[in-house]
Amino acid sequence: MLERRIQHQGLRDRVITAKEAQAWIKNGMTVGVSGFTKSGDAKAVLRALADRVERTGEELKINLYSGASLGETDTILAEHNLIARRLPYQTNAQLRKSINFGDVGYTDQHLSHTAELLRGGSLGEIDLAIIEATAITEDGGIVPTTSVGNSPIFVEKASKVIVEINVNIPEEFVGLHDIYLPNGRPNRTPIPLTNVRDRIGIPYIPCDPQKIVGIVVSHYSDTPSSIVPPDAETERMAGYILDLFEHEVRHGRLPSNLAPLQSGVGSVSNAVLSGLAASRFENLEIYTEVMQDAVFELFDAGKVSFASSSSLTLSDRAVDRIISSISQYRDKIILRPQEISNHPEVVRRLGVIAINTALEFDIYGNVNSTHVRGTHMMNGIGGSGDFARNAGLTIFVTKSSAKDGRISSVVPFASHIDHTEHDVDVIVTERGIADLRGLTPRERAKTIIQNLAHPMYQDELLDYFKRAERRGGHTPHILEEALSWHTRFAETGDMRNWSLVHA
């Protein structure tokens, strides 16, 4: 089996244990690892590093760079206090605590930017890359597993590389990937991708075999995503979006099979995408960063003809079935580096329809997708900004309230802004849909309050806006009250003004 997985004969004598491999990691190193939203992440060596620290009591911290979140590995490293600096994305509860306490320095980045920053030298050197692989080719090329992420740039820039051959991944994954790296700037040539189906690179990550200092056999499976099934509210939201698509097709602004679809990570976005299974739309294409359960549901329903992504991020309900039967989807899937899956040039060229999740948004359409009450990191911005600013149609979705109604997702002024009003075309809650294209700030406010806000909060939002209007301004605000809802929640645990609710 290992002879098939390690085709470069000169590398077969570099197979070592995870315990031996982790010895390459030294305090203060910058380590680039494979992994994108819990899939394809390096697992064995980093766990062995945690075992070493637990066993010896050694104080050791690394700068950890990845494609996105790492699943259980992020938890293990955070629990062992092994991370000094982390980028560009995270969703892990334990790591989030460390970030918000200030124990981990976290740099939140647009996912298409990390490779460029490394290429330009502003993030420093990569001492070691640890990459999970399906196989190694005859010339030392590394075939990724369930994600590509930033692995190609880590391999290119790293001084040394450790490869984890994951034997739980079927060999049928060989050939799914399309590895293309842009050439240098300035005078970079255009990325030659004009169709979702285009293959523009090679099916493995090029690597000088002399860089590979160890090959570890891994049996760890990806951490399943925590996607919950659609509920009545998310199904209603999907219905609003399908109505919007029908409207756009009737008016000639979208073709009958829509434009390539992108859906961000999370249960709400996944549920909205699932709603397409019951629609009349067919021959759909996906151009996204993460293929979640819904994409395969749409494949199986005959709705999607092709999907391009940087990773497969699946729930425990879907992961075993999809991974073991990946050969059924081989002619319908491409996995790319995240700087290509999220590249503004390509997203703009394809006219992608982007659907991403908001934590909150304000009455003018500014979206907060990362920070609770403007201060505490929830999850990184991920690729939502890459797509939101450059998509042909940008949609944000969220439920109108949270925590049993104690939090309104619609607020006078967003406590943190990841996506300004200029990048947001449409917002959807279970209450309705607001098409903000071409509207002035005052028109947006009226549309958002009327169509999106929960009834418990509508009157107070409207009262705020009317009083702000009287003060004048292109974007009217009462500055001393703009964040008062967040202050009220911090003090009482509830955003509601009960005197108005009961009135």
C-alpha positions as CSV (number, residue, x, y, z in Angstrom):
1,M,0.0,0.0,0.0
2,L,2.8,2.4,0.9
3,E,4.5,1.7,-2.4
4,R,1.4,2.9,-4.2
5,R,1.0,5.9,-1.9
6,I,4.7,6.9,-2.0
7,Q,5.7,6.6,-5.7
8,H,9.0,8.4,-5.3
9,Q,11.3,5.5,-4.4
10,G,13.9,7.7,-2.8
11,L,11.4,8.9,-0.2
12,R,10.2,5.6,1.0
13,D,13.1,5.4,3.6
14,R,11.9,8.7,5.1
15,V,8.8,7.1,6.7
16,I,8.9,7.9,10.4
17,T,6.6,8.0,13.4
18,A,4.6,11.0,14.4
19,K,6.6,11.1,17.6
20,E,9.8,11.2,15.6
21,A,8.5,13.9,13.2
22,Q,7.3,16.3,16.0
23,A,10.9,16.6,17.1
24,W,11.5,18.9,14.1
25,I,9.2,21.5,15.8
26,K,11.1,24.0,18.0
27,N,10.0,26.8,20.2
28,G,9.2,30.0,18.2
29,M,8.9,28.3,14.8
30,T,6.4,29.4,12.2
31,V,4.6,26.3,11.0
32,G,2.3,26.2,8.0
33,V,-0.1,23.3,8.1
34,S,-2.7,21.9,5.7
35,G,-6.4,22.2,6.6
36,F,-9.4,24.2,5.6
37,T,-12.6,24.3,7.7
38,K,-11.8,21.0,9.6
39,S,-10.9,19.1,6.5
40,G,-7.6,17.8,5.2
41,D,-5.8,19.2,8.3
42,A,-2.5,17.9,9.6
43,K,-3.4,15.8,12.6
44,A,-0.8,13.2,13.6
45,V,2.3,15.3,14.1
46,L,0.6,18.2,15.9
47,R,-1.0,15.7,18.3
48,A,2.3,14.1,18.9
49,L,3.7,17.6,19.7
50,A,1.0,18.1,22.3
51,D,1.8,14.7,23.8
52,R,5.5,15.7,24.1
53,V,4.6,19.0,25.9
54,E,2.2,17.1,28.2
55,R,4.8,14.5,29.0
56,T,7.8,16.7,29.5
57,G,6.3,20.0,30.8
58,E,8.3,21.8,28.2
59,E,7.3,25.4,27.4
60,L,6.9,25.7,23.7
61,K,4.8,27.9,21.4
62,I,4.6,28.1,17.6
63,N,3.2,30.5,15.1
64,L,0.5,28.4,13.4
65,Y,-0.6,29.3,9.9
66,S,-3.2,27.3,8.0
67,G,-5.8,27.6,5.3
68,A,-8.7,27.8,7.8
69,S,-9.9,26.0,10.9
70,L,-8.3,22.7,11.9
71,G,-11.0,20.7,13.7
72,E,-10.0,18.9,16.9
73,T,-6.3,19.8,16.4
74,D,-7.1,23.5,17.2
75,T,-8.7,22.4,20.4
76,I,-5.7,20.2,21.4
77,L,-3.1,22.9,20.6
78,A,-5.1,25.6,22.5
79,E,-5.6,23.3,25.5
80,H,-1.8,22.8,25.7
81,N,-1.1,26.5,25.2
82,L,1.0,25.7,22.2
83,I,0.0,28.6,19.9
84,A,1.6,32.0,20.1
85,R,0.1,33.4,16.9
86,R,-2.7,32.1,14.7
87,L,-3.9,33.0,11.2
88,P,-5.9,33.4,9.0
89,Y,-9.2,31.9,10.3
90,Q,-10.7,30.0,13.3
91,T,-14.0,28.7,14.6
92,N,-12.8,26.7,17.6
93,A,-14.4,27.4,21.0
94,Q,-11.2,26.6,23.0
95,L,-9.0,28.7,20.7
96,R,-11.6,31.5,20.7
97,K,-11.3,31.7,24.5
98,S,-7.5,32.0,24.3
99,I,-7.8,34.7,21.6
100,N,-10.3,36.7,23.6
101,F,-8.2,36.4,26.8
102,G,-5.2,37.7,24.8
103,D,-3.2,34.5,25.2
104,V,-3.1,33.9,21.5
105,G,-2.3,36.6,19.0
106,Y,-4.8,36.2,16.2
107,T,-4.7,37.9,12.8
108,D,-8.0,37.7,11.0
109,Q,-7.5,37.7,7.2
110,H,-9.4,37.5,4.0
111,L,-8.6,33.9,2.9
112,S,-7.4,34.9,-0.6
113,H,-4.8,37.3,1.0
114,T,-2.6,35.0,3.1
115,A,-0.8,33.4,0.1
116,E,-0.1,36.9,-1.3
117,L,1.2,38.2,2.0
118,L,3.5,35.1,2.2
119,R,4.6,35.6,-1.4
120,G,5.4,39.2,-0.7
121,G,7.4,38.4,2.5
122,S,5.4,40.4,5.0
123,L,4.5,37.4,7.1
124,G,8.0,36.2,7.5
125,E,9.5,32.8,6.8
126,I,7.9,29.4,7.1
127,D,10.2,27.1,9.0
128,L,8.2,23.9,8.5
129,A,5.2,22.8,6.5
130,I,3.1,19.8,7.6
131,I,0.8,18.6,4.9
132,E,-1.8,15.8,4.9
133,A,-1.6,13.9,1.7
134,T,-3.3,11.1,-0.2
135,A,-0.1,10.2,-2.0
136,I,3.4,11.4,-3.2
137,T,4.1,11.3,-6.9
138,E,7.2,9.9,-8.6
139,D,8.8,13.4,-8.7
140,G,7.9,14.2,-5.1
141,G,4.6,16.1,-5.7
142,I,2.2,16.0,-2.8
143,V,-1.4,15.0,-3.6
144,P,-3.7,16.6,-1.0
145,T,-6.7,14.9,0.7
146,T,-10.0,16.6,1.4
147,S,-8.7,20.2,1.1
148,V,-6.0,22.3,-0.6
149,G,-6.2,25.6,1.3
150,N,-2.9,27.3,1.6
151,S,-0.8,24.1,1.3
152,P,0.8,25.0,-2.0
153,I,2.3,28.3,-0.8
154,F,3.4,26.7,2.5
155,V,5.3,23.9,0.6
156,E,6.8,26.5,-1.7
157,K,8.0,28.8,1.1
158,A,8.9,26.3,3.8
159,S,12.5,25.3,4.6
160,K,11.4,21.7,5.5
161,V,8.2,19.7,4.8
162,I,6.7,16.8,6.7
163,V,4.0,14.8,4.8
164,E,1.2,12.9,6.6
165,I,0.0,10.1,4.3
166,N,-3.6,9.6,5.5
167,V,-4.5,6.0,4.6
168,N,-8.2,6.6,5.5
169,I,-8.5,8.7,2.4
170,P,-9.2,6.6,-0.7
171,E,-6.6,6.6,-3.5
172,E,-9.4,7.8,-5.8
173,F,-8.7,11.3,-4.5
174,V,-5.7,11.3,-6.8
175,G,-6.7,13.5,-9.7
176,L,-9.4,15.6,-8.0
177,H,-7.1,18.6,-7.3
178,D,-6.1,21.4,-9.6
179,I,-3.0,23.2,-8.3
180,Y,-2.3,26.6,-9.9
181,L,-0.1,29.3,-8.4
182,P,-0.1,32.8,-9.8
183,N,3.2,34.2,-11.0
184,G,4.9,37.2,-9.4
185,R,3.8,40.8,-9.4
186,P,3.9,43.2,-11.1
187,N,3.1,42.2,-14.6
188,R,1.3,39.0,-13.4
189,T,-0.6,37.2,-16.2
190,P,-4.4,36.8,-15.9
191,I,-5.5,33.6,-14.1
192,P,-6.7,31.6,-17.1
193,L,-10.0,30.4,-15.5
194,T,-13.1,31.4,-17.4
195,N,-15.4,28.5,-16.5
196,V,-16.1,26.7,-13.3
197,R,-15.0,23.4,-14.9
198,D,-11.6,24.7,-16.2
199,R,-8.5,22.8,-15.1
200,I,-5.6,25.3,-15.3
201,G,-2.9,23.6,-13.2
202,I,-1.5,20.2,-12.2
203,P,-3.1,17.5,-9.9
204,Y,-0.5,17.7,-7.1
205,I,1.5,20.3,-5.1
206,P,5.0,20.5,-6.6
207,C,7.7,19.9,-4.0
208,D,11.5,19.5,-4.1
209,P,11.9,15.9,-2.6
210,Q,15.0,17.2,-0.7
211,K,12.7,19.4,1.4
212,I,10.7,16.4,2.7
213,V,12.4,15.4,6.0
214,G,9.8,12.9,7.1
215,I,6.7,11.0,6.0
216,V,4.2,9.9,8.7
217,V,1.4,7.4,8.1
218,S,-1.8,8.8,9.6
219,H,-5.1,7.1,10.4
220,Y,-7.0,10.1,11.7
221,S,-10.3,11.1,10.1
222,D,-11.4,14.7,9.5
223,T,-13.4,16.3,12.3
224,P,-17.1,16.4,11.1
225,S,-18.7,19.8,10.7
226,S,-21.5,20.7,13.1
227,I,-24.1,21.5,10.5
228,V,-27.7,21.1,11.7
229,P,-30.6,20.2,9.4
230,P,-32.7,23.0,8.0
231,D,-35.6,24.2,10.1
232,A,-38.8,26.1,9.3
233,E,-37.1,29.4,9.5
234,T,-34.1,28.6,7.3
235,E,-36.5,26.9,4.8
236,R,-38.5,30.2,4.7
237,M,-35.2,32.1,4.1
238,A,-34.4,29.7,1.2
239,G,-37.8,30.4,-0.2
240,Y,-37.2,34.2,-0.2
241,I,-33.9,33.7,-2.0
242,L,-35.5,31.3,-4.6
243,D,-38.1,33.9,-5.3
244,L,-35.4,36.5,-5.8
245,F,-33.6,34.2,-8.3
246,E,-36.9,33.7,-10.2
247,H,-37.3,37.5,-10.3
248,E,-33.8,38.0,-11.6
249,V,-34.2,35.4,-14.3
250,R,-37.5,36.9,-15.5
251,H,-35.9,40.3,-15.8
252,G,-32.9,38.9,-17.7
253,R,-30.4,39.6,-15.0
254,L,-29.5,35.9,-14.4
255,P,-29.5,33.0,-16.8
256,S,-32.0,30.2,-16.4
257,N,-29.4,28.1,-14.5
258,L,-28.4,31.1,-12.5
259,A,-24.7,32.0,-12.0
260,P,-22.1,30.0,-10.2
261,L,-23.1,29.7,-6.5
262,Q,-21.0,30.3,-3.4
263,S,-22.2,29.4,0.1
264,G,-20.3,30.2,3.2
265,V,-19.6,27.9,6.1
266,G,-22.4,27.2,8.5
267,S,-25.8,25.7,9.1
268,V,-27.8,28.7,7.8
269,S,-26.0,29.0,4.5
270,N,-26.0,25.2,4.0
271,A,-29.7,25.1,4.7
272,V,-30.4,27.9,2.2
273,L,-28.4,26.1,-0.5
274,S,-30.4,22.9,0.4
275,G,-33.5,24.7,-0.6
276,L,-32.5,24.6,-4.2
277,A,-33.2,20.9,-4.3
278,A,-36.9,21.6,-4.4
279,S,-36.6,24.4,-7.0
280,R,-37.0,24.3,-10.7
281,F,-33.4,25.3,-11.3
282,E,-31.2,22.7,-12.9
283,N,-27.7,22.4,-14.4
284,L,-26.4,24.6,-11.5
285,E,-22.7,25.2,-11.0
286,I,-20.9,25.8,-7.7
287,Y,-17.8,28.0,-7.3
288,T,-17.1,28.2,-3.6
289,E,-14.4,27.7,-0.9
290,V,-16.2,24.9,1.0
291,M,-18.4,22.1,-0.3
292,Q,-20.8,21.3,2.5
293,D,-23.5,18.6,2.7
294,A,-26.0,20.6,0.6
295,V,-23.7,20.5,-2.5
296,F,-23.8,16.7,-2.5
297,E,-27.6,16.7,-1.9
298,L,-27.9,18.8,-5.0
299,F,-25.6,16.5,-6.9
300,D,-27.7,13.5,-5.9
301,A,-30.9,15.4,-6.8
302,G,-29.6,16.1,-10.3
303,K,-29.5,19.9,-9.7
304,V,-25.8,20.6,-9.8
305,S,-23.7,19.6,-12.7
306,F,-20.2,20.8,-11.4
307,A,-18.6,22.2,-8.3
308,S,-15.3,23.9,-7.7
309,S,-14.0,24.4,-4.2
310,S,-11.0,24.4,-1.9
311,S,-12.3,21.8,0.6
312,L,-15.0,19.2,1.4
313,T,-16.4,20.0,4.8
314,L,-19.0,17.4,5.7
315,S,-21.2,16.5,8.7
316,D,-20.9,13.2,10.5
317,R,-24.1,12.2,8.6
318,A,-22.4,12.6,5.3
319,V,-18.7,12.3,5.7
320,D,-18.3,8.5,5.5
321,R,-20.7,8.1,2.6
322,I,-19.2,10.9,0.5
323,I,-15.5,10.0,1.2
324,S,-16.0,6.3,0.5
325,S,-17.9,7.0,-2.7
326,I,-15.9,9.9,-4.0
327,S,-15.3,8.1,-7.3
328,Q,-19.0,8.8,-8.1
329,Y,-18.3,12.5,-8.1
330,R,-14.8,12.5,-9.7
331,D,-16.0,14.0,-13.0
332,K,-18.0,16.7,-11.2
333,I,-15.5,18.1,-8.7
334,I,-12.3,20.2,-8.6
335,L,-10.4,21.1,-5.4
336,R,-8.2,24.3,-5.8
337,P,-5.9,26.4,-3.7
338,Q,-7.9,28.9,-1.7
339,E,-6.2,31.9,-3.3
340,I,-7.8,30.6,-6.6
341,S,-11.2,29.5,-5.2
342,N,-11.5,32.9,-3.5
343,H,-9.6,35.1,-6.0
344,P,-11.3,38.4,-6.6
345,E,-10.3,38.3,-10.3
346,V,-12.1,35.0,-10.8
347,V,-15.1,35.7,-8.6
348,R,-15.7,38.9,-10.6
349,R,-15.2,37.2,-13.9
350,L,-17.6,34.4,-13.2
351,G,-20.3,36.7,-11.7
352,V,-20.7,34.5,-8.7
353,I,-23.8,34.6,-6.5
354,A,-22.4,34.8,-2.9
355,I,-24.5,33.6,0.1
356,N,-22.9,34.2,3.5
357,T,-23.9,34.4,7.1
358,A,-24.0,37.5,9.3
359,L,-23.9,37.7,13.1
360,E,-25.7,41.1,13.0
361,F,-26.3,44.0,10.6
362,D,-27.5,47.5,11.1
363,I,-30.3,49.5,9.6
364,Y,-28.1,50.8,6.8
365,G,-26.8,47.3,5.7
366,N,-23.4,47.2,7.3
367,V,-22.6,43.5,8.3
368,N,-20.8,42.1,11.3
369,S,-19.8,38.5,10.7
370,T,-17.0,38.0,13.3
371,H,-17.4,39.8,16.6
372,V,-19.9,39.5,19.4
373,R,-20.8,42.9,20.8
374,G,-18.0,44.3,18.7
375,T,-15.2,43.0,20.9
376,H,-15.2,39.2,21.3
377,M,-14.0,37.2,18.3
378,M,-16.6,34.5,17.4
379,N,-15.0,33.3,14.1
380,G,-12.9,34.7,11.4
381,I,-14.1,36.6,8.4
382,G,-13.1,33.7,6.2
383,G,-13.8,34.1,2.6
384,S,-17.0,36.1,2.9
385,G,-15.2,39.3,2.1
386,D,-13.4,37.8,-0.9
387,F,-16.8,37.0,-2.4
388,A,-19.0,39.8,-1.0
389,R,-17.0,42.6,-2.6
390,N,-16.5,40.9,-5.9
391,A,-19.6,38.8,-6.5
392,G,-22.2,39.5,-9.2
393,L,-24.9,39.3,-6.4
394,T,-24.0,39.4,-2.7
395,I,-26.5,38.0,-0.2
396,F,-26.2,37.8,3.6
397,V,-28.5,35.6,5.7
398,T,-29.2,35.3,9.4
399,K,-32.2,34.8,11.7
400,S,-33.7,38.1,12.9
401,S,-33.0,37.3,16.6
402,A,-31.0,35.0,18.8
403,K,-30.8,33.7,22.3
404,D,-34.6,33.2,22.6
405,G,-35.2,36.8,21.4
406,R,-32.8,38.4,23.8
407,I,-30.6,39.6,20.9
408,S,-31.7,41.3,17.8
409,S,-29.7,40.6,14.7
410,V,-30.8,44.0,13.3
411,V,-29.4,46.9,15.3
412,P,-29.1,50.6,15.0
413,F,-25.4,50.5,14.3
414,A,-23.3,47.3,13.9
415,S,-20.8,46.9,16.7
416,H,-18.1,45.7,14.3
417,I,-18.2,46.0,10.5
418,D,-16.7,43.4,8.3
419,H,-18.7,44.2,5.2
420,T,-19.7,47.8,4.6
421,E,-23.1,48.7,3.1
422,H,-21.3,49.2,-0.3
423,D,-20.6,45.4,-0.5
424,V,-24.1,44.2,0.5
425,D,-26.8,43.7,-2.2
426,V,-29.4,41.6,-0.4
427,I,-30.1,40.6,3.2
428,V,-32.5,37.8,4.2
429,T,-34.0,36.8,7.6
430,E,-36.9,34.5,8.3
431,R,-39.0,37.7,8.4
432,G,-38.4,38.6,4.8
433,I,-35.9,39.8,2.2
434,A,-34.4,43.3,1.6
435,D,-33.0,44.1,-1.9
436,L,-30.8,47.1,-1.2
437,R,-29.3,47.6,-4.6
438,G,-29.5,51.2,-5.7
439,L,-31.1,52.4,-2.5
440,T,-30.0,55.5,-0.5
441,P,-29.1,55.0,3.1
442,R,-32.5,56.3,4.3
443,E,-34.3,54.0,1.8
444,R,-32.2,51.0,3.0
445,A,-33.1,51.8,6.7
446,K,-36.8,51.7,6.0
447,T,-36.6,48.6,3.9
448,I,-34.5,46.7,6.5
449,I,-36.6,47.6,9.4
450,Q,-39.9,46.8,7.6
451,N,-38.8,43.5,6.0
452,L,-36.1,42.0,8.2
453,A,-36.4,43.0,11.9
454,H,-38.2,40.9,14.5
455,P,-41.5,42.4,15.6
456,M,-40.2,42.7,19.2
457,Y,-37.6,45.2,17.9
458,Q,-39.3,46.9,14.9
459,D,-40.9,49.8,16.8
460,E,-37.7,50.7,18.6
461,L,-35.7,50.6,15.4
462,L,-38.2,52.8,13.6
463,D,-38.2,55.2,16.5
464,Y,-34.4,55.4,16.5
465,F,-34.4,56.0,12.7
466,K,-37.0,58.7,12.8
467,R,-35.3,60.6,15.6
468,A,-32.0,60.2,13.8
469,E,-33.5,61.6,10.6
470,R,-34.5,64.8,12.3
471,R,-30.8,65.4,13.1
472,G,-30.0,65.3,9.4
473,G,-27.1,63.7,7.6
474,H,-26.7,61.4,4.6
475,T,-26.6,58.4,7.0
476,P,-28.6,59.6,10.0
477,H,-27.4,58.4,13.5
478,I,-27.8,59.4,17.1
479,L,-24.2,58.8,18.1
480,E,-24.9,58.7,21.8
481,E,-27.4,55.9,21.3
482,A,-26.0,54.1,18.3
483,L,-24.5,51.2,20.4
484,S,-27.0,51.5,23.3
485,W,-28.6,48.1,22.4
486,H,-25.3,46.4,22.9
487,T,-24.7,48.2,26.2
488,R,-28.2,47.2,27.3
489,F,-27.4,43.5,26.6
490,A,-24.0,43.8,28.4
491,E,-25.8,45.2,31.5
492,T,-29.0,43.1,31.5
493,G,-28.4,40.1,29.2
494,D,-31.3,41.3,27.0
495,M,-31.4,43.9,24.1
496,R,-35.2,44.3,24.5
497,N,-36.6,47.6,25.8
498,W,-39.4,45.9,27.8
499,S,-41.5,49.2,28.1
500,L,-41.8,49.3,24.3
501,V,-42.3,45.5,23.9
502,H,-45.2,45.5,26.3
503,A,-46.6,48.7,24.9
